[in-house]
Amino acid sequence: MTTQALIGLEVHAQLLTESKMFCGCPTDFGAPPNTHVCPVCTAQPGVLPVPNQRAVEMVVRTGLALHCDIAPHSVFARKNYYYPDLPKNYQISQYELPLCENGYVLIDTDSGPKRIRVRRVHLEEDTGKNIHGGAGAASRIDFNRCGVPLMEIVSEPDLASADECRAYLQKLQLILRWMGVCDGNMEEGSMRCEPTVNVIEPDGDGKTALVEIKNLASFRAVHQAVDFEIERHTKALTGGDETIRETRRWLQAEGRTETMRSKEEAHDYRYFPEPDLMPLAVDEALIEHIQGETPEGPDAVRERFVSELGLSEYDATVMTQSVEFSGFFEEAAAQAGDAKAVANWMQSDFARLLNETGTPLAEAKVTPARLAELVKLIADGTISSKMGKDVFEAMFESGDPPSKIVEDQGMSQISDASALEPIIERAIAENPDAVEKYKSGKKKALGALVGQVMKETKGQANPAVVNQLLSQMLDN
Amino acid sequence: MAANGDFSLLERPAHELAALLDSGEVSSAELTRLALERIEALEPSLKAFLTITPEQAREAAEAVDSARARSESPSPLAGVPIAIKDNMCVDGVACTCASKILESYRAVYDATVVERVKAAGMPIVGKTNMDEFAMGSSTENSAFYPTHNPWDTGKVPGGSSGGSAAAVAARQVPLALGSDTGGSIRQPASFCGVTGLKPTYGRVSRYGLVAYGSSLDQIGPLTTDCRDAALLTRVIAGADPRDTTCADVEVPDLAAALTGDIKGLRIGIIQELMTEGIDAEVRGAIGKAAEALEDLGASVGEATIPHIDYSLPVYYLIAPAEASSNLARFDGMRYGHRTDQKASGHIDMYSRTRSEGFGDEVKRRIMTGTYALSAGYYDAYYLKAQKVRTLLRRDFEAALEKFDILISPTAPMTAFGIGELVDDPIAMYMADICTFTVNLAGIPGLSVPCGFSEAGMPIGMQLVGRAFDEATILRAGEAYQEATDHHRRVPEITAKEGLS
Amino acid sequence: MSITRDDVAHVAELARLAMTDEELDEMHGHFGAILEHFARLAAVDTEGVEPTFHPLVRRNVTRPDQIRPPMDRSKLLANAPSADDECFLAPQIMEDE
């Protein structure tokens, strides 16, 4: 029996606003418990919510980046359920008429690019946090996170494997960070993911019941849990076992899922339009304003790097790993006049040093202009590529311009024939064996002579010029 | 302390007291002292208040007196004491909503209206009794005690703002704030013989008003006459960045609009509210009032609101649905009552807490509201009600194109006996049959005294206007009051209750 | 539409209201009476009629993304039925959500 997995992902992303969704409390992470709270976010009697304009704009910006339709009329709704971390015992969210609908995310798969449809993107508020006190003990409730703006991005069940889920999440993370709307940190919970999984028999009627998986705190956990569920469902389908619609919890330590609650126990959220809030009407003017401050998306930039700058697909993907990286690249490439060379530097030595020193790109002392200057110094033969590596390291450390480093350390290349000739003559005189071999047809023997010259000049000789002079002198 | 005689001061409307304060004939400290004494004297028989705040009131009075001494130009009602319904937050003061679940709660901030009342220099003397969470029409649903009607202490004052209405009727205080979701200002105003205005939805900020039906609730004044209602509305109304449902519409000088001239005003009597369901005595009084308005130069015709018959189901679906969600926050977690019983987890704690903390009527409305929103019923109940609401709104729009204002009885009856309707919730709902339809439409409604029953109980006339046109109903009400004296009559209790 | 006593019990559970048998009976009776009134709405033709969720419609009423000082924690905790110096305390939370 052939089977096919249908996986949908529901992603919650905390928006990078200064203040909360419906009150002016700060959103930053890590403050002492209940110090970022006020009457509104602790649901004191009589308070009313007032929506954060920036949060609305961030969702629209995300919607545009995900190729969504932006709703001209959108409403907030109350999702009613009781839980201690939810002080109003309803969450202000969106139900019918979300801000954005019908978009897609492009992911790379083994069989080429694939479109994963995005059903909706909507705006809601986060809950507080229960600090569990252990078995039988009281729970402590901290409302600092309560009311932080949250964006929910729901995909269609277009994902077919755990690998595709990872690719989708990585792409989404890239886009959210690129757009500056979310820091995309799964471990800290600023980006959370809940997959729904079932398996069908594409050639028949067979299918398993849909499950939702919770408690996933990393990309790895998502991958493992989805794999586990696909296998469980496939076994059930091929074995003819019955499955039930339920919510399951991922147990990281045991590497398996377990039942959390069945559909019968599912909540009846009693959604209704939030009477305390007015509808949102995103018009052309607002969309234009948002577009004006939205950077070109990673897919478009990547395409441009290939078509306009002649990068390979691979290089273009690496150069668009973040908005900062691509911006740095583009600026350096424009000044250097050699995009390929800049791309090489950025994915080799530069990436390695950033990684080794744990330096974020924004804090690196190397600027696009200096990297461009280095590329030019190599191109015009002032220094060799090999010397360039040393210059780059020095530049990474000190932040000095490459020309200054070359000058300070006397590193400029010797290309002047009159300066090199005596050294070459000496090398020929001191290595009769190599000369013999060369003359007998073993052209490789020239390497030893070049090496001798490079050694004598402490690497400053221009190897191309040395090669040329040596051949001239030996061949005559 | 020469209390005797001075009490007659409190029988004067606030705008007259303001003139006396202005001319220095009386101080705010003196007025506030009188009000506090009168409250103390009458409370045993009225029970209009849940909390009295003498120290805060005295401090505020002294502050406004010394500001006046420094010739700072005070607002028109500066120095006049006021009472606040106990569902509005006054920072540091109990805010119980007449519920056991909030018995221990102290508000942590000022409602916008309270902020404005304080800024206007009006001493707050206390918080008034009400039906629990504003759900009721008699103030018998207070978890603490019922309030008695000053005209007959065996009768209810109406509700849910029964404490505010009784306090003003008994001249314990010249002004009070109430809230009105389905008639909770106008109906008690009618039962107690005072003036009550429910402004247009969005005219007054709801920030700090403990929500009952969010799309219906409005705060408004209870006063002895229309001029006071105009002045007090001006103090509390206007845009508020903390309430997105509060309109960004300028508030006109309402008192200046009270010209006494209603010549040519087109008045429609709502026919559906003049049928057998309404007491004959009440209908008679409305008929006479209409004649009086005609005598003043208005033209009176017949108006119709065809869908009014559906307003009871529409109201009792929408208000409880919103309430079921609004009252979810009372769970014993962050404030208020929490069960003493050992709970097996948070769900059990919530259920026991809420069961102990809420009274029967609140539970009934939470239950019907929860049902109306629950899976499978939303379309047939909640959504359907909101659509019929549109039809009702259109009825009013059409009627208010033909007429400048509409009139009707405020309530189908005069105040009934305490205990008379408590066992029949739906009969009790009928007490608001003339008023909740105005909340559903979101337009302003005013109740003015227009006569007395044979048993000596006050009757109220409701005047309904176009959205944001409180000025016209207040002008008509004031012109009517200039020509009549029902609103000047004071219940006997004020004389006999040991005030000398 | 009629409603069973079990339906009423389910609604009570949704509303987090613990009820005794007598209370459930009484509530069941009330539902019977009020549902009769609600049923009358079915007769109203609302084809093509938009609901009135807000009596007054404004759009895009928002606030700028600006921080306002939070409230003193002790003032909020003072109202709590159970709290320590930092947090509100809940009885043991059953894992559910």
Short mmCIF file of N, CA and C in Angstrom, two decimals, chain B residues 387-459:
data_model
loop_
_atom_site.label_atom_id
_atom_site.label_comp_id
_atom_site.label_asym_id
_atom_site.label_seq_id
_atom_site.Cartn_x
_atom_site.Cartn_y
_atom_site.Cartn_z
N LYS B 387 -28.73 40.21 14.10
CA LYS B 387 -29.37 40.63 12.84
C LYS B 387 -30.72 41.30 13.10
N VAL B 388 -31.47 40.71 14.03
CA VAL B 388 -32.76 41.33 14.36
C VAL B 388 -32.51 42.70 14.99
N ARG B 389 -31.39 42.80 15.69
CA ARG B 389 -31.01 44.09 16.26
C ARG B 389 -30.88 45.14 15.15
N THR B 390 -30.33 44.74 14.02
CA THR B 390 -30.21 45.66 12.89
C THR B 390 -31.60 46.14 12.45
N LEU B 391 -32.56 45.22 12.43
CA LEU B 391 -33.92 45.61 12.03
C LEU B 391 -34.52 46.60 13.02
N LEU B 392 -34.26 46.36 14.30
CA LEU B 392 -34.73 47.28 15.34
C LEU B 392 -34.10 48.66 15.17
N ARG B 393 -32.82 48.65 14.89
CA ARG B 393 -32.10 49.92 14.70
C ARG B 393 -32.70 50.68 13.52
N ARG B 394 -32.99 49.93 12.46
CA ARG B 394 -33.59 50.58 11.27
C ARG B 394 -34.96 51.15 11.59
N ASP B 395 -35.74 50.42 12.42
CA ASP B 395 -37.05 50.94 12.83
C ASP B 395 -36.89 52.31 13.49
N PHE B 396 -35.90 52.40 14.38
CA PHE B 396 -35.69 53.68 15.08
C PHE B 396 -35.21 54.76 14.11
N GLU B 397 -34.34 54.37 13.20
CA GLU B 397 -33.85 55.35 12.22
C GLU B 397 -35.01 55.92 11.41
N ALA B 398 -35.90 55.02 11.00
CA ALA B 398 -37.04 55.47 10.19
C ALA B 398 -37.95 56.38 11.02
N ALA B 399 -38.23 55.97 12.25
CA ALA B 399 -39.12 56.76 13.11
C ALA B 399 -38.50 58.13 13.42
N LEU B 400 -37.17 58.13 13.58
CA LEU B 400 -36.52 59.38 13.93
C LEU B 400 -36.23 60.25 12.70
N GLU B 401 -36.64 59.77 11.53
CA GLU B 401 -36.62 60.64 10.38
C GLU B 401 -37.92 61.45 10.35
N LYS B 402 -38.99 60.76 10.73
CA LYS B 402 -40.29 61.41 10.76
C LYS B 402 -40.42 62.36 11.93
N PHE B 403 -39.82 61.95 13.04
CA PHE B 403 -39.95 62.72 14.28
C PHE B 403 -38.58 63.15 14.80
N ASP B 404 -38.57 64.24 15.57
CA ASP B 404 -37.31 64.68 16.18
C ASP B 404 -36.99 63.86 17.41
N ILE B 405 -38.04 63.53 18.17
CA ILE B 405 -37.85 62.66 19.32
C ILE B 405 -39.05 61.71 19.41
N LEU B 406 -38.82 60.61 20.14
CA LEU B 406 -39.91 59.66 20.39
C LEU B 406 -40.17 59.65 21.88
N ILE B 407 -41.44 59.46 22.26
CA ILE B 407 -41.71 59.30 23.69
C ILE B 407 -42.47 58.01 23.94
N SER B 408 -42.35 57.53 25.19
CA SER B 408 -43.04 56.31 25.61
C SER B 408 -43.00 56.28 27.14
N PRO B 409 -43.72 55.36 27.75
CA PRO B 409 -43.48 55.15 29.17
C PRO B 409 -42.04 54.67 29.36
N THR B 410 -41.43 54.99 30.51
CA THR B 410 -40.09 54.46 30.79
C THR B 410 -40.19 53.02 31.25
N ALA B 411 -41.26 52.74 31.99
CA ALA B 411 -41.48 51.38 32.50
C ALA B 411 -42.96 51.08 32.37
N PRO B 412 -43.30 49.81 32.23
CA PRO B 412 -44.72 49.49 32.03
C PRO B 412 -45.54 49.64 33.31
N MET B 413 -44.89 49.86 34.43
CA MET B 413 -45.60 49.94 35.71
C MET B 413 -44.87 50.89 36.64
N THR B 414 -45.48 51.17 37.77
CA THR B 414 -44.76 51.90 38.81
C THR B 414 -44.06 50.86 39.67
N ALA B 415 -43.27 51.36 40.62
CA ALA B 415 -42.46 50.46 41.45
C ALA B 415 -43.34 49.37 42.08
N PHE B 416 -42.85 48.13 41.99
CA PHE B 416 -43.59 47.02 42.59
C PHE B 416 -43.03 46.71 43.98
N GLY B 417 -43.72 45.81 44.66
CA GLY B 417 -43.34 45.52 46.05
C GLY B 417 -42.06 44.71 46.13
N ILE B 418 -41.30 44.94 47.18
CA ILE B 418 -40.09 44.13 47.39
C ILE B 418 -40.52 42.67 47.54
N GLY B 419 -39.88 41.80 46.78
CA GLY B 419 -40.19 40.37 46.85
C GLY B 419 -41.28 39.92 45.89
N GLU B 420 -41.98 40.88 45.29
CA GLU B 420 -43.14 40.55 44.48
C GLU B 420 -42.78 39.74 43.23
N LEU B 421 -41.66 40.05 42.59
CA LEU B 421 -41.33 39.38 41.31
C LEU B 421 -40.09 38.50 41.37
N VAL B 422 -39.51 38.37 42.57
CA VAL B 422 -38.22 37.67 42.62
C VAL B 422 -38.30 36.22 42.16
N ASP B 423 -39.44 35.60 42.28
CA ASP B 423 -39.53 34.20 41.89
C ASP B 423 -39.91 34.01 40.43
N ASP B 424 -40.08 35.12 39.70
CA ASP B 424 -40.47 35.01 38.31
C ASP B 424 -39.53 35.86 37.45
N PRO B 425 -38.36 35.31 37.16
CA PRO B 425 -37.34 36.11 36.46
C PRO B 425 -37.87 36.75 35.18
N ILE B 426 -38.67 36.02 34.43
CA ILE B 426 -39.07 36.58 33.13
C ILE B 426 -40.08 37.71 33.29
N ALA B 427 -40.94 37.62 34.30
CA ALA B 427 -41.83 38.75 34.60
C ALA B 427 -41.00 39.97 34.97
N MET B 428 -39.91 39.72 35.70
CA MET B 428 -39.00 40.81 36.07
C MET B 428 -38.37 41.42 34.81
N TYR B 429 -38.00 40.57 33.84
CA TYR B 429 -37.40 41.09 32.60
C TYR B 429 -38.34 42.09 31.91
N MET B 430 -39.64 41.86 32.07
CA MET B 430 -40.62 42.71 31.40
C MET B 430 -40.58 44.16 31.92
N ALA B 431 -40.01 44.34 33.11
CA ALA B 431 -39.94 45.69 33.68
C ALA B 431 -39.07 46.61 32.82
N ASP B 432 -38.24 46.03 31.95
CA ASP B 432 -37.36 46.84 31.10
C ASP B 432 -37.82 46.85 29.65
N ILE B 433 -39.03 46.41 29.42
CA ILE B 433 -39.51 46.21 28.06
C ILE B 433 -39.50 47.51 27.24
N CYS B 434 -39.65 48.66 27.92
CA CYS B 434 -39.69 49.94 27.19
C CYS B 434 -38.29 50.51 26.95
N THR B 435 -37.32 49.97 27.65
CA THR B 435 -36.01 50.62 27.63
C THR B 435 -34.93 49.87 26.87
N PHE B 436 -34.91 48.50 26.94
CA PHE B 436 -33.71 47.85 26.39
C PHE B 436 -33.59 47.99 24.87
N THR B 437 -34.73 48.23 24.24
CA THR B 437 -34.68 48.40 22.80
C THR B 437 -33.86 49.65 22.41
N VAL B 438 -33.85 50.65 23.29
CA VAL B 438 -33.06 51.87 23.03
C VAL B 438 -31.56 51.56 23.12
N ASN B 439 -31.18 50.68 24.07
CA ASN B 439 -29.77 50.27 24.16
C ASN B 439 -29.37 49.48 22.93
N LEU B 440 -30.28 48.63 22.46
CA LEU B 440 -29.96 47.82 21.28
C LEU B 440 -29.69 48.72 20.09
N ALA B 441 -30.42 49.83 19.99
CA ALA B 441 -30.23 50.75 18.88
C ALA B 441 -29.04 51.69 19.12
N GLY B 442 -28.57 51.78 20.35
CA GLY B 442 -27.41 52.61 20.67
C GLY B 442 -27.70 54.09 20.78
N ILE B 443 -28.99 54.47 20.80
CA ILE B 443 -29.35 55.89 20.79
C ILE B 443 -29.65 56.37 22.22
N PRO B 444 -29.75 57.70 22.43
CA PRO B 444 -29.93 58.20 23.79
C PRO B 444 -31.38 58.13 24.27
N GLY B 445 -31.54 57.91 25.55
CA GLY B 445 -32.86 57.86 26.17
C GLY B 445 -32.84 58.59 27.51
N LEU B 446 -33.92 59.34 27.74
CA LEU B 446 -34.01 60.15 28.96
C LEU B 446 -35.31 59.79 29.67
N SER B 447 -35.26 59.70 31.00
CA SER B 447 -36.51 59.51 31.74
C SER B 447 -36.75 60.72 32.64
N VAL B 448 -37.97 61.27 32.53
CA VAL B 448 -38.33 62.39 33.42
C VAL B 448 -39.63 62.04 34.14
N PRO B 449 -39.78 62.51 35.40
CA PRO B 449 -41.02 62.23 36.12
C PRO B 449 -42.19 62.92 35.40
N CYS B 450 -43.31 62.18 35.25
CA CYS B 450 -44.43 62.79 34.53
C CYS B 450 -45.75 62.54 35.26
N GLY B 451 -45.66 62.26 36.54
CA GLY B 451 -46.90 62.06 37.29
C GLY B 451 -46.74 61.02 38.37
N PHE B 452 -47.87 60.80 39.06
CA PHE B 452 -47.86 59.84 40.17
C PHE B 452 -49.08 58.95 40.05
N SER B 453 -48.92 57.71 40.51
CA SER B 453 -50.05 56.79 40.51
C SER B 453 -50.98 57.15 41.66
N GLU B 454 -52.14 56.50 41.67
CA GLU B 454 -53.06 56.74 42.77
C GLU B 454 -52.43 56.40 44.10
N ALA B 455 -51.55 55.37 44.06
CA ALA B 455 -50.88 54.96 45.30
C ALA B 455 -49.72 55.90 45.65
N GLY B 456 -49.56 56.93 44.84
CA GLY B 456 -48.52 57.92 45.17
C GLY B 456 -47.14 57.57 44.67
N MET B 457 -47.06 56.61 43.74
CA MET B 457 -45.73 56.24 43.21
C MET B 457 -45.46 56.98 41.90
N PRO B 458 -44.18 57.39 41.72
CA PRO B 458 -43.84 58.18 40.54
C PRO B 458 -43.98 57.38 39.24
N ILE B 459 -44.29 58.11 38.17
CA ILE B 459 -44.35 57.55 36.82
C ILE B 459 -43.33 58.31 35.97
#
